[in-house]
Amino acid sequence: MAMTGPTSCASMSNHTKERVTMAKVTLENFYSNLIAQHEEREMRQQKLEKVMDQEGLADEEKRVRRSQHARKETEFLRLKRTRLGLEDFESLKVIGRGAFGEVRLVQKKDTGHVYAMKILRKADMLEKEQVGHIRAERDILVEADSLWVVKMFYSFQDKMNLYLIMEFLPGGDMMTLLMKKDTLSEEATQFYIAETVLAIDSIHQLGFIHRDIKPDNLLLDSKGHVKLSDFGLCTGLKKAHRTEFYRNLNHSLPSDFSFQNMNSKRKAETWKRNRRQLAFSTVGTPDYIAPEVFMQNGYNKLCDWWSLGVIMYEMLIGYPPFCSETPQETYRKVMNWREMLVFPPEVPISEKAKDLILRFCCESENRIGAGSVEEIKTNPFFEGVDYDHIRERPAAIPIEIKSIDDTSNFDEFPESDILQPTATSIVSNHSEADLKSKDWVFINYTYKRFEGLTARGAIPSYMKTGKR
């Protein structure tokens, strides 16, 4: 029977609408991936030709180099067709745990390479409306290829979880370092803040705003240099990444401390005692968030520089300037920063340091970096910093690494059942059938990086025995 008019969307069942959306997303992703793969291959070829011209290679040398590159491209295509899964990795140890999953040190079975595997529970992502966040993180890690950003090599999924396979940075994170030290010297602070300036600027140049700059997300490599991580709140790439990120400040954290009438030493001790609780909770800590982000009436990349000013204060003083008993109280202090941002007289710091912190933590229109990052780099506090070679110089605090899988700079965590097919952590509101029906939102999550994927070698003998 011929249809007399267009079918009304209202007459479709929700199941049909979801199936249509799923088909649309699947087709769009299939063809966009084909186009992207072709463009990436062309870009790699152009890059090869440019490098060979710069090196002044003879025609025969160019022919050999092109042949080698073509073999690598063929091998990469073969690798992309293989299905990567959890069975390709051996879990060595839990090195981090958060509100929505955990991070494990893992070893790829065929190469012996060691990675950090970030595991996110799909059920929790759906329950807590985090799909946009984890999509943003995955997409940004794909696009960002910088010495200042933690490198992602693979991403994949199974029925229960999402997996990000990233480089393992054995130095731990800045939060752990700050908890080991009472305060940092101005020389050490200068080093870490200067490196973080370059790291933040590298993602700003890509058009991203991080929005979650805090010590937990500043990782340290084997030589003690900074790399940015955790781009779950990053914005600026796609509409699919945007949502209401800071609307849930109504929750109180269980707490047994008060910051009223404390001196700076007691504040620092109390802050450290409760810091991990804040890091692992779903509420988190608003200590590092710029006031204009809370106000939700428009902000830009300058909000990341505010966060850096708060971190700088914490490095020198021992705790962030707005720390309080509850997230709500911290929020109130951040919004009243003009009265609340004070320097305790018992912890003396230089006028240059104070000035820079106040240039970071001020009205966004007057904030340092509003013109360009050069305003920050040329600030008197950074006098003597060689930005062009800072990653080649020794770090302010050396990192002691005994082996490629050394986890001594990480906390100890008990094992969990997150990798078990019958994990009890499934959110009760989501049955297995419900999860399967909503699984289309994770389409196109799989990724394999071209560089560094095909190197193979024997697993070191010391890693074959005595696994933890």
mmCIF file of C-alpha atoms in Angstrom, residues 258-261 267 286-287 289 291 294 306 319-342:
data_model
loop_
_atom_site.group_PDB
_atom_site.id
_atom_site.type_symbol
_atom_site.label_atom_id
_atom_site.label_comp_id
_atom_site.label_asym_id
_atom_site.label_seq_id
_atom_site.Cartn_x
_atom_site.Cartn_y
_atom_site.Cartn_z
ATOM 1 C CA SER A 258 37.291 22.043 60.168
ATOM 2 C CA PHE A 259 39.558 24.673 58.653
ATOM 3 C CA GLN A 260 38.438 27.447 60.957
ATOM 4 C CA ASN A 261 41.101 28.864 63.265
ATOM 5 C CA LYS A 267 45.760 23.094 57.417
ATOM 6 C CA PRO A 286 36.384 22.060 43.283
ATOM 7 C CA ASP A 287 39.555 23.627 44.733
ATOM 8 C CA ILE A 289 38.163 25.256 39.291
ATOM 9 C CA PRO A 291 35.013 30.950 39.350
ATOM 10 C CA PHE A 294 31.094 27.673 38.161
ATOM 11 C CA TRP A 306 43.541 30.001 37.158
ATOM 12 C CA TYR A 319 47.563 23.364 50.677
ATOM 13 C CA PRO A 320 45.365 25.146 48.088
ATOM 14 C CA PRO A 321 44.025 28.607 48.965
ATOM 15 C CA PHE A 322 40.323 27.699 49.096
ATOM 16 C CA CYS A 323 40.409 24.284 50.828
ATOM 17 C CA SER A 324 37.495 23.768 53.213
ATOM 18 C CA GLU A 325 35.500 21.182 55.077
ATOM 19 C CA THR A 326 33.021 20.535 52.258
ATOM 20 C CA PRO A 327 32.878 21.103 48.487
ATOM 21 C CA GLN A 328 30.101 23.643 49.058
ATOM 22 C CA GLU A 329 32.301 25.683 51.384
ATOM 23 C CA THR A 330 35.200 25.477 48.929
ATOM 24 C CA TYR A 331 32.846 26.660 46.175
ATOM 25 C CA ARG A 332 31.792 29.606 48.342
ATOM 26 C CA LYS A 333 35.423 30.545 48.960
ATOM 27 C CA VAL A 334 36.312 30.311 45.267
ATOM 28 C CA MET A 335 33.411 32.600 44.394
ATOM 29 C CA ASN A 336 34.634 35.045 47.086
ATOM 30 C CA TRP A 337 38.272 34.731 46.063
ATOM 31 C CA ARG A 338 39.006 38.452 46.504
ATOM 32 C CA GLU A 339 38.612 38.083 50.280
ATOM 33 C CA MET A 340 39.700 34.459 50.615
ATOM 34 C CA LEU A 341 42.960 34.410 48.627
ATOM 35 C CA VAL A 342 45.485 35.299 51.329
#
